[in-house]
Amino acid sequence: MGNTIPSLFAAVVGKDPSLPFLTFYDDSTGERTELSGATLANWVAKTANLLVDGCGLGPGDVAAVRLPAHWQTAAILLGAWTAGLSVAYGEPTAAGADVEFASLAAAETGAPGPADRYVLGLAPMGLPMRGGVPTGWADYVAEVRQFGDHFSGPADPGGTEDLVARGRALALPGGRVLIDAVAHPDPVEWLIAPLAAGASIVLSVNSDPEKLAARAATEQAERF
C-alpha cells in the first residue's frame, strides 16, 4: 500500500472507488454526508490542482490548516499532501505558511497570513458560503470547483512517511471504523490511522455519546 499518505489513499480508493470511503455525522445539526472513494478523490484532486495551478505551490511549501474534523478538512489535507506540501494543522497563526485554510470562526480571529487564504463555511453538501467572505479571504468551495477532477502533478511526492508511521502505531482494524472526533480530534487518529489500516471511515463530530453504539451497528463499523 505504500508508505506515504497519497499512496495509501490511492490504494484504499482503488479497491472499489464506488464504495463509501468517508461517512460524516454532525450530531449538532443532524447532518449525514457520505462520500465514495471516487467522490472524495475528486475533491482531493481539485484541491491539489488549486494549490499547484491556482497558487503556484508544490513540494517545500507549507499549508496552514485551521479546521475541525470534517470531510472537507480531509479533502484539504489529502489534497495538500498529494501536491507535495507540508501541513501545519491547528496552529493558532499562519506564520511561515504559503497558503491557509480556515473555518469562518478561525478566519475572523486569525493574525495576518499568506496571500492565498481560503475560508470554509463547512455547509452540508459542500455548498459555498452564505453571506459575506472576510476581507482578504476567498471561499474555498467556490474556488476549488473551478479546478479539474484529476491531478496530473507529481505522483506521491513523499514527505509524509512519519505521519504514516504514527498512524500505523495506533493499529486500527481494517474494514470500517467509527471515530468520535470529540475523543480523537487529531487527523493522525481520524484520517491517517484508518488509511494506514486500509479502512473506510465513519467520522462523528459534536457527538451524542448515546448515539454512537447504534451508529456503529447501523454503519457496520468497529468503534475506535
PDB file of C-alpha atoms in Angstrom:
ATOM      1  CA  MET A   1       0.000   0.000   0.000  1.00  0.00           C
ATOM      2  CA  GLY A   2       2.980   2.319   0.245  1.00  0.00           C
ATOM      3  CA  ASN A   3       4.436   4.440   2.994  1.00  0.00           C
ATOM      4  CA  THR A   4       3.071   7.875   2.106  1.00  0.00           C
ATOM      5  CA  ILE A   5      -0.391   9.269   2.623  1.00  0.00           C
ATOM      6  CA  PRO A   6      -1.164   9.770  -1.113  1.00  0.00           C
ATOM      7  CA  SER A   7      -0.173   6.170  -1.869  1.00  0.00           C
ATOM      8  CA  LEU A   8      -2.317   4.849   0.991  1.00  0.00           C
ATOM      9  CA  PHE A   9      -5.304   6.887  -0.174  1.00  0.00           C
ATOM     10  CA  ALA A  10      -4.885   5.691  -3.758  1.00  0.00           C
ATOM     11  CA  ALA A  11      -4.660   2.071  -2.601  1.00  0.00           C
ATOM     12  CA  VAL A  12      -7.787   2.226  -0.433  1.00  0.00           C
ATOM     13  CA  VAL A  13      -9.859   4.050  -3.060  1.00  0.00           C
ATOM     14  CA  GLY A  14      -8.530   1.827  -5.822  1.00  0.00           C
ATOM     15  CA  LYS A  15     -10.059  -1.303  -4.293  1.00  0.00           C
ATOM     16  CA  ASP A  16     -13.519  -0.090  -5.318  1.00  0.00           C
ATOM     17  CA  PRO A  17     -13.965   3.668  -5.913  1.00  0.00           C
ATOM     18  CA  SER A  18     -17.753   3.360  -5.694  1.00  0.00           C
ATOM     19  CA  LEU A  19     -17.763   2.159  -2.080  1.00  0.00           C
ATOM     20  CA  PRO A  20     -18.328   4.615   0.789  1.00  0.00           C
ATOM     21  CA  PHE A  21     -14.984   5.917   1.978  1.00  0.00           C
ATOM     22  CA  LEU A  22     -15.916   8.667   4.438  1.00  0.00           C
ATOM     23  CA  THR A  23     -19.304   8.966   6.114  1.00  0.00           C
ATOM     24  CA  PHE A  24     -19.678  12.162   8.121  1.00  0.00           C
ATOM     25  CA  TYR A  25     -22.106  12.751  11.004  1.00  0.00           C
ATOM     26  CA  ASP A  26     -22.639  16.015  12.868  1.00  0.00           C
ATOM     27  CA  ASP A  27     -24.946  15.496  15.836  1.00  0.00           C
ATOM     28  CA  SER A  28     -25.327  19.247  16.379  1.00  0.00           C
ATOM     29  CA  THR A  29     -27.063  19.675  13.012  1.00  0.00           C
ATOM     30  CA  GLY A  30     -28.275  16.176  12.160  1.00  0.00           C
ATOM     31  CA  GLU A  31     -26.127  16.137   9.019  1.00  0.00           C
ATOM     32  CA  ARG A  32     -25.084  12.847   7.449  1.00  0.00           C
ATOM     33  CA  THR A  33     -22.918  13.101   4.342  1.00  0.00           C
ATOM     34  CA  GLU A  34     -21.476  10.050   2.625  1.00  0.00           C
ATOM     35  CA  LEU A  35     -18.647  10.236   0.112  1.00  0.00           C
ATOM     36  CA  SER A  36     -17.496   7.374  -2.051  1.00  0.00           C
ATOM     37  CA  GLY A  37     -13.809   6.956  -2.672  1.00  0.00           C
ATOM     38  CA  ALA A  38     -14.265   8.393  -6.152  1.00  0.00           C
ATOM     39  CA  THR A  39     -16.099  11.473  -4.881  1.00  0.00           C
ATOM     40  CA  LEU A  40     -13.529  12.260  -2.206  1.00  0.00           C
ATOM     41  CA  ALA A  41     -10.731  11.623  -4.714  1.00  0.00           C
ATOM     42  CA  ASN A  42     -12.288  14.290  -6.955  1.00  0.00           C
ATOM     43  CA  TRP A  43     -12.244  16.809  -4.086  1.00  0.00           C
ATOM     44  CA  VAL A  44      -8.649  15.846  -3.304  1.00  0.00           C
ATOM     45  CA  ALA A  45      -7.589  16.310  -6.937  1.00  0.00           C
ATOM     46  CA  LYS A  46      -9.381  19.656  -7.165  1.00  0.00           C
ATOM     47  CA  THR A  47      -7.607  20.831  -4.006  1.00  0.00           C
ATOM     48  CA  ALA A  48      -4.219  19.699  -5.290  1.00  0.00           C
ATOM     49  CA  ASN A  49      -4.869  21.492  -8.594  1.00  0.00           C
ATOM     50  CA  LEU A  50      -5.935  24.627  -6.712  1.00  0.00           C
ATOM     51  CA  LEU A  51      -2.668  24.596  -4.808  1.00  0.00           C
ATOM     52  CA  VAL A  52      -0.420  23.839  -7.780  1.00  0.00           C
ATOM     53  CA  ASP A  53      -2.145  25.661 -10.643  1.00  0.00           C
ATOM     54  CA  GLY A  54      -4.040  28.308  -8.701  1.00  0.00           C
ATOM     55  CA  CYS A  55      -1.449  29.192  -6.053  1.00  0.00           C
ATOM     56  CA  GLY A  56       1.756  28.083  -7.752  1.00  0.00           C
ATOM     57  CA  LEU A  57       2.758  25.886  -4.805  1.00  0.00           C
ATOM     58  CA  GLY A  58       4.388  22.494  -4.520  1.00  0.00           C
ATOM     59  CA  PRO A  59       6.958  20.441  -2.591  1.00  0.00           C
ATOM     60  CA  GLY A  60       8.679  22.506   0.094  1.00  0.00           C
ATOM     61  CA  ASP A  61       5.707  24.807   0.649  1.00  0.00           C
ATOM     62  CA  VAL A  62       3.504  24.768   3.751  1.00  0.00           C
ATOM     63  CA  ALA A  63      -0.283  24.778   4.130  1.00  0.00           C
ATOM     64  CA  ALA A  64      -1.727  26.022   7.409  1.00  0.00           C
ATOM     65  CA  VAL A  65      -4.995  24.207   8.110  1.00  0.00           C
ATOM     66  CA  ARG A  66      -7.135  25.614  10.919  1.00  0.00           C
ATOM     67  CA  LEU A  67     -10.232  23.478  10.562  1.00  0.00           C
ATOM     68  CA  PRO A  68     -12.095  20.992  12.748  1.00  0.00           C
ATOM     69  CA  ALA A  69     -12.520  17.337  11.880  1.00  0.00           C
ATOM     70  CA  HIS A  70     -14.763  17.342   8.790  1.00  0.00           C
ATOM     71  CA  TRP A  71     -14.970  15.668   5.413  1.00  0.00           C
ATOM     72  CA  GLN A  72     -13.869  18.893   3.714  1.00  0.00           C
ATOM     73  CA  THR A  73     -10.886  19.018   6.057  1.00  0.00           C
ATOM     74  CA  ALA A  74      -9.991  15.508   4.871  1.00  0.00           C
ATOM     75  CA  ALA A  75     -10.136  16.710   1.250  1.00  0.00           C
ATOM     76  CA  ILE A  76      -7.863  19.673   2.017  1.00  0.00           C
ATOM     77  CA  LEU A  77      -5.337  17.651   3.991  1.00  0.00           C
ATOM     78  CA  LEU A  78      -5.168  14.895   1.382  1.00  0.00           C
ATOM     79  CA  GLY A  79      -5.016  17.475  -1.400  1.00  0.00           C
ATOM     80  CA  ALA A  80      -2.139  19.314   0.249  1.00  0.00           C
ATOM     81  CA  TRP A  81      -0.164  16.117   0.821  1.00  0.00           C
ATOM     82  CA  THR A  82      -0.899  14.970  -2.739  1.00  0.00           C
ATOM     83  CA  ALA A  83       0.517  18.240  -4.080  1.00  0.00           C
ATOM     84  CA  GLY A  84       3.651  17.702  -2.006  1.00  0.00           C
ATOM     85  CA  LEU A  85       3.027  20.382   0.622  1.00  0.00           C
ATOM     86  CA  SER A  86       3.729  20.055   4.310  1.00  0.00           C
ATOM     87  CA  VAL A  87       0.800  20.725   6.639  1.00  0.00           C
ATOM     88  CA  ALA A  88       0.739  22.770   9.826  1.00  0.00           C
ATOM     89  CA  TYR A  89      -2.526  21.651  11.398  1.00  0.00           C
ATOM     90  CA  GLY A  90      -4.414  23.556  14.052  1.00  0.00           C
ATOM     91  CA  GLU A  91      -1.734  26.129  14.754  1.00  0.00           C
ATOM     92  CA  PRO A  92      -3.001  29.496  16.069  1.00  0.00           C
ATOM     93  CA  THR A  93      -1.361  31.565  13.339  1.00  0.00           C
ATOM     94  CA  ALA A  94      -0.235  31.022   9.770  1.00  0.00           C
ATOM     95  CA  ALA A  95       3.277  32.370  10.339  1.00  0.00           C
ATOM     96  CA  GLY A  96       5.597  30.986   7.690  1.00  0.00           C
ATOM     97  CA  ALA A  97       2.804  29.276   5.746  1.00  0.00           C
ATOM     98  CA  ASP A  98       2.400  29.689   1.988  1.00  0.00           C
ATOM     99  CA  VAL A  99      -1.366  29.071   1.955  1.00  0.00           C
ATOM    100  CA  GLU A 100      -4.015  28.941   4.663  1.00  0.00           C
ATOM    101  CA  PHE A 101      -7.350  27.163   5.041  1.00  0.00           C
ATOM    102  CA  ALA A 102      -9.572  28.144   7.972  1.00  0.00           C
ATOM    103  CA  SER A 103     -13.070  27.945   9.331  1.00  0.00           C
ATOM    104  CA  LEU A 104     -15.049  31.169   9.402  1.00  0.00           C
ATOM    105  CA  ALA A 105     -14.533  31.483  13.157  1.00  0.00           C
ATOM    106  CA  ALA A 106     -10.767  30.992  12.780  1.00  0.00           C
ATOM    107  CA  ALA A 107     -10.594  33.407   9.842  1.00  0.00           C
ATOM    108  CA  GLU A 108     -12.289  36.136  11.824  1.00  0.00           C
ATOM    109  CA  THR A 109      -9.849  35.859  14.723  1.00  0.00           C
ATOM    110  CA  GLY A 110      -6.619  34.961  12.936  1.00  0.00           C
ATOM    111  CA  ALA A 111      -3.474  37.021  12.504  1.00  0.00           C
ATOM    112  CA  PRO A 112      -2.267  38.280   9.114  1.00  0.00           C
ATOM    113  CA  GLY A 113      -1.231  35.407   6.896  1.00  0.00           C
ATOM    114  CA  PRO A 114      -0.153  34.459   3.379  1.00  0.00           C
ATOM    115  CA  ALA A 115      -1.546  35.943   0.180  1.00  0.00           C
ATOM    116  CA  ASP A 116      -3.575  32.816  -0.592  1.00  0.00           C
ATOM    117  CA  ARG A 117      -6.173  32.268   2.130  1.00  0.00           C
ATOM    118  CA  TYR A 118      -9.329  30.158   1.866  1.00  0.00           C
ATOM    119  CA  VAL A 119     -12.237  30.154   4.286  1.00  0.00           C
ATOM    120  CA  LEU A 120     -14.749  27.334   4.708  1.00  0.00           C
ATOM    121  CA  GLY A 121     -18.310  27.583   5.927  1.00  0.00           C
ATOM    122  CA  LEU A 122     -18.441  23.749   6.256  1.00  0.00           C
ATOM    123  CA  ALA A 123     -22.020  23.752   4.975  1.00  0.00           C
ATOM    124  CA  PRO A 124     -23.857  20.494   4.242  1.00  0.00           C
ATOM    125  CA  MET A 125     -23.465  19.118   0.702  1.00  0.00           C
ATOM    126  CA  GLY A 126     -20.307  21.168   0.200  1.00  0.00           C
ATOM    127  CA  LEU A 127     -22.240  24.343  -0.566  1.00  0.00           C
ATOM    128  CA  PRO A 128     -20.443  27.699  -0.905  1.00  0.00           C
ATOM    129  CA  MET A 129     -20.590  30.125   1.977  1.00  0.00           C
ATOM    130  CA  ARG A 130     -23.714  32.147   2.551  1.00  0.00           C
ATOM    131  CA  GLY A 131     -23.228  35.805   3.320  1.00  0.00           C
ATOM    132  CA  GLY A 132     -20.008  37.731   3.114  1.00  0.00           C
ATOM    133  CA  VAL A 133     -16.499  36.347   2.932  1.00  0.00           C
ATOM    134  CA  PRO A 134     -13.991  38.016   5.292  1.00  0.00           C
ATOM    135  CA  THR A 135     -11.707  40.577   3.690  1.00  0.00           C
ATOM    136  CA  GLY A 136      -8.523  39.001   2.355  1.00  0.00           C
ATOM    137  CA  TRP A 137     -10.055  35.539   2.086  1.00  0.00           C
ATOM    138  CA  ALA A 138     -11.616  33.511  -0.748  1.00  0.00           C
ATOM    139  CA  ASP A 139     -14.403  30.949  -0.460  1.00  0.00           C
ATOM    140  CA  TYR A 140     -12.694  27.567  -0.765  1.00  0.00           C
ATOM    141  CA  VAL A 141     -15.724  25.770  -2.195  1.00  0.00           C
ATOM    142  CA  ALA A 142     -16.393  28.423  -4.832  1.00  0.00           C
ATOM    143  CA  GLU A 143     -12.723  28.476  -5.854  1.00  0.00           C
ATOM    144  CA  VAL A 144     -11.921  24.761  -5.807  1.00  0.00           C
ATOM    145  CA  ARG A 145     -14.860  23.838  -8.030  1.00  0.00           C
ATOM    146  CA  GLN A 146     -13.138  25.594 -10.939  1.00  0.00           C
ATOM    147  CA  PHE A 147     -10.316  23.050 -10.975  1.00  0.00           C
ATOM    148  CA  GLY A 148     -10.097  19.627 -12.577  1.00  0.00           C
ATOM    149  CA  ASP A 149     -11.174  16.326 -11.058  1.00  0.00           C
ATOM    150  CA  HIS A 150      -7.835  14.660 -11.847  1.00  0.00           C
ATOM    151  CA  PHE A 151      -4.426  15.721 -10.597  1.00  0.00           C
ATOM    152  CA  SER A 152      -1.581  15.352 -13.081  1.00  0.00           C
ATOM    153  CA  GLY A 153       1.170  16.772 -10.904  1.00  0.00           C
ATOM    154  CA  PRO A 154       3.866  14.796  -9.050  1.00  0.00           C
ATOM    155  CA  ALA A 155       2.575  11.345  -8.151  1.00  0.00           C
ATOM    156  CA  ASP A 156       3.160  10.503  -4.492  1.00  0.00           C
ATOM    157  CA  PRO A 157       5.790  13.178  -3.776  1.00  0.00           C
ATOM    158  CA  GLY A 158       6.630  11.757  -0.346  1.00  0.00           C
ATOM    159  CA  GLY A 159       7.360  13.580   2.873  1.00  0.00           C
ATOM    160  CA  THR A 160       4.550  12.001   4.907  1.00  0.00           C
ATOM    161  CA  GLU A 161       6.227   8.765   5.984  1.00  0.00           C
ATOM    162  CA  ASP A 162       6.475   9.844   9.628  1.00  0.00           C
ATOM    163  CA  LEU A 163       2.757  10.598   9.767  1.00  0.00           C
ATOM    164  CA  VAL A 164       2.014   7.183   8.268  1.00  0.00           C
ATOM    165  CA  ALA A 165       4.204   5.520  10.893  1.00  0.00           C
ATOM    166  CA  ARG A 166       2.301   7.358  13.634  1.00  0.00           C
ATOM    167  CA  GLY A 167      -0.998   6.248  12.126  1.00  0.00           C
ATOM    168  CA  ARG A 168       0.096   2.622  11.874  1.00  0.00           C
ATOM    169  CA  ALA A 169       1.209   2.663  15.507  1.00  0.00           C
ATOM    170  CA  LEU A 170      -2.446   3.137  16.512  1.00  0.00           C
ATOM    171  CA  ALA A 171      -3.237  -0.285  14.995  1.00  0.00           C
ATOM    172  CA  LEU A 172      -6.819   0.393  13.916  1.00  0.00           C
ATOM    173  CA  PRO A 173      -8.795  -2.506  12.459  1.00  0.00           C
ATOM    174  CA  GLY A 174      -9.342  -2.749   8.729  1.00  0.00           C
ATOM    175  CA  GLY A 175     -12.771  -2.743   7.151  1.00  0.00           C
ATOM    176  CA  ARG A 176     -14.848   0.146   8.520  1.00  0.00           C
ATOM    177  CA  VAL A 177     -14.183   2.180  11.617  1.00  0.00           C
ATOM    178  CA  LEU A 178     -16.301   4.681  13.603  1.00  0.00           C
ATOM    179  CA  ILE A 179     -14.288   7.540  15.068  1.00  0.00           C
ATOM    180  CA  ASP A 180     -15.633  10.079  17.544  1.00  0.00           C
ATOM    181  CA  ALA A 181     -13.802  13.318  16.767  1.00  0.00           C
ATOM    182  CA  VAL A 182     -14.559  14.617  20.247  1.00  0.00           C
ATOM    183  CA  ALA A 183     -12.224  11.943  21.614  1.00  0.00           C
ATOM    184  CA  HIS A 184      -9.903  11.836  18.595  1.00  0.00           C
ATOM    185  CA  PRO A 185      -9.541  15.341  17.092  1.00  0.00           C
ATOM    186  CA  ASP A 186      -6.082  14.791  15.601  1.00  0.00           C
ATOM    187  CA  PRO A 187      -6.075  13.917  11.853  1.00  0.00           C
ATOM    188  CA  VAL A 188      -3.456  11.266  12.591  1.00  0.00           C
ATOM    189  CA  GLU A 189      -6.215   9.473  14.501  1.00  0.00           C
ATOM    190  CA  TRP A 190      -9.343  10.164  12.438  1.00  0.00           C
ATOM    191  CA  LEU A 191      -7.818  10.157   8.948  1.00  0.00           C
ATOM    192  CA  ILE A 192      -4.302   8.726   8.696  1.00  0.00           C
ATOM    193  CA  ALA A 193      -4.709   5.742  11.024  1.00  0.00           C
ATOM    194  CA  PRO A 194      -7.734   4.405   9.083  1.00  0.00           C
ATOM    195  CA  LEU A 195      -5.851   4.914   5.819  1.00  0.00           C
ATOM    196  CA  ALA A 196      -2.892   3.014   7.214  1.00  0.00           C
ATOM    197  CA  ALA A 197      -5.225   0.161   8.144  1.00  0.00           C
ATOM    198  CA  GLY A 198      -6.972   0.208   4.761  1.00  0.00           C
ATOM    199  CA  ALA A 199     -10.253   1.106   6.464  1.00  0.00           C
ATOM    200  CA  SER A 200     -13.168   3.289   5.450  1.00  0.00           C
ATOM    201  CA  ILE A 201     -14.181   5.994   7.911  1.00  0.00           C
ATOM    202  CA  VAL A 202     -17.325   6.926   9.801  1.00  0.00           C
ATOM    203  CA  LEU A 203     -16.471  10.301  11.331  1.00  0.00           C
ATOM    204  CA  SER A 204     -18.737  11.623  14.064  1.00  0.00           C
ATOM    205  CA  VAL A 205     -18.410  15.243  15.270  1.00  0.00           C
ATOM    206  CA  ASN A 206     -20.211  17.045  18.086  1.00  0.00           C
ATOM    207  CA  SER A 207     -21.119  13.521  19.038  1.00  0.00           C
ATOM    208  CA  ASP A 208     -24.028  12.478  21.205  1.00  0.00           C
ATOM    209  CA  PRO A 209     -22.451   9.616  23.182  1.00  0.00           C
ATOM    210  CA  GLU A 210     -25.792   7.824  23.406  1.00  0.00           C
ATOM    211  CA  LYS A 211     -25.967   7.507  19.613  1.00  0.00           C
ATOM    212  CA  LEU A 212     -22.538   6.059  18.947  1.00  0.00           C
ATOM    213  CA  ALA A 213     -23.234   2.392  19.660  1.00  0.00           C
ATOM    214  CA  ALA A 214     -26.318   2.359  17.423  1.00  0.00           C
ATOM    215  CA  ARG A 215     -24.426   4.310  14.756  1.00  0.00           C
ATOM    216  CA  ALA A 216     -21.637   1.770  14.739  1.00  0.00           C
ATOM    217  CA  ALA A 217     -24.175  -1.039  14.308  1.00  0.00           C
ATOM    218  CA  THR A 218     -26.024   0.787  11.513  1.00  0.00           C
ATOM    219  CA  GLU A 219     -22.788   1.557   9.663  1.00  0.00           C
ATOM    220  CA  GLN A 220     -21.365  -1.906  10.342  1.00  0.00           C
ATOM    221  CA  ALA A 221     -18.269  -0.277  11.776  1.00  0.00           C
ATOM    222  CA  GLU A 222     -15.961  -1.009  14.685  1.00  0.00           C
ATOM    223  CA  ARG A 223     -15.521   1.811  17.184  1.00  0.00           C
ATOM    224  CA  PHE A 224     -12.113   3.356  17.763  1.00  0.00           C
TER     225      PHE A 224
END
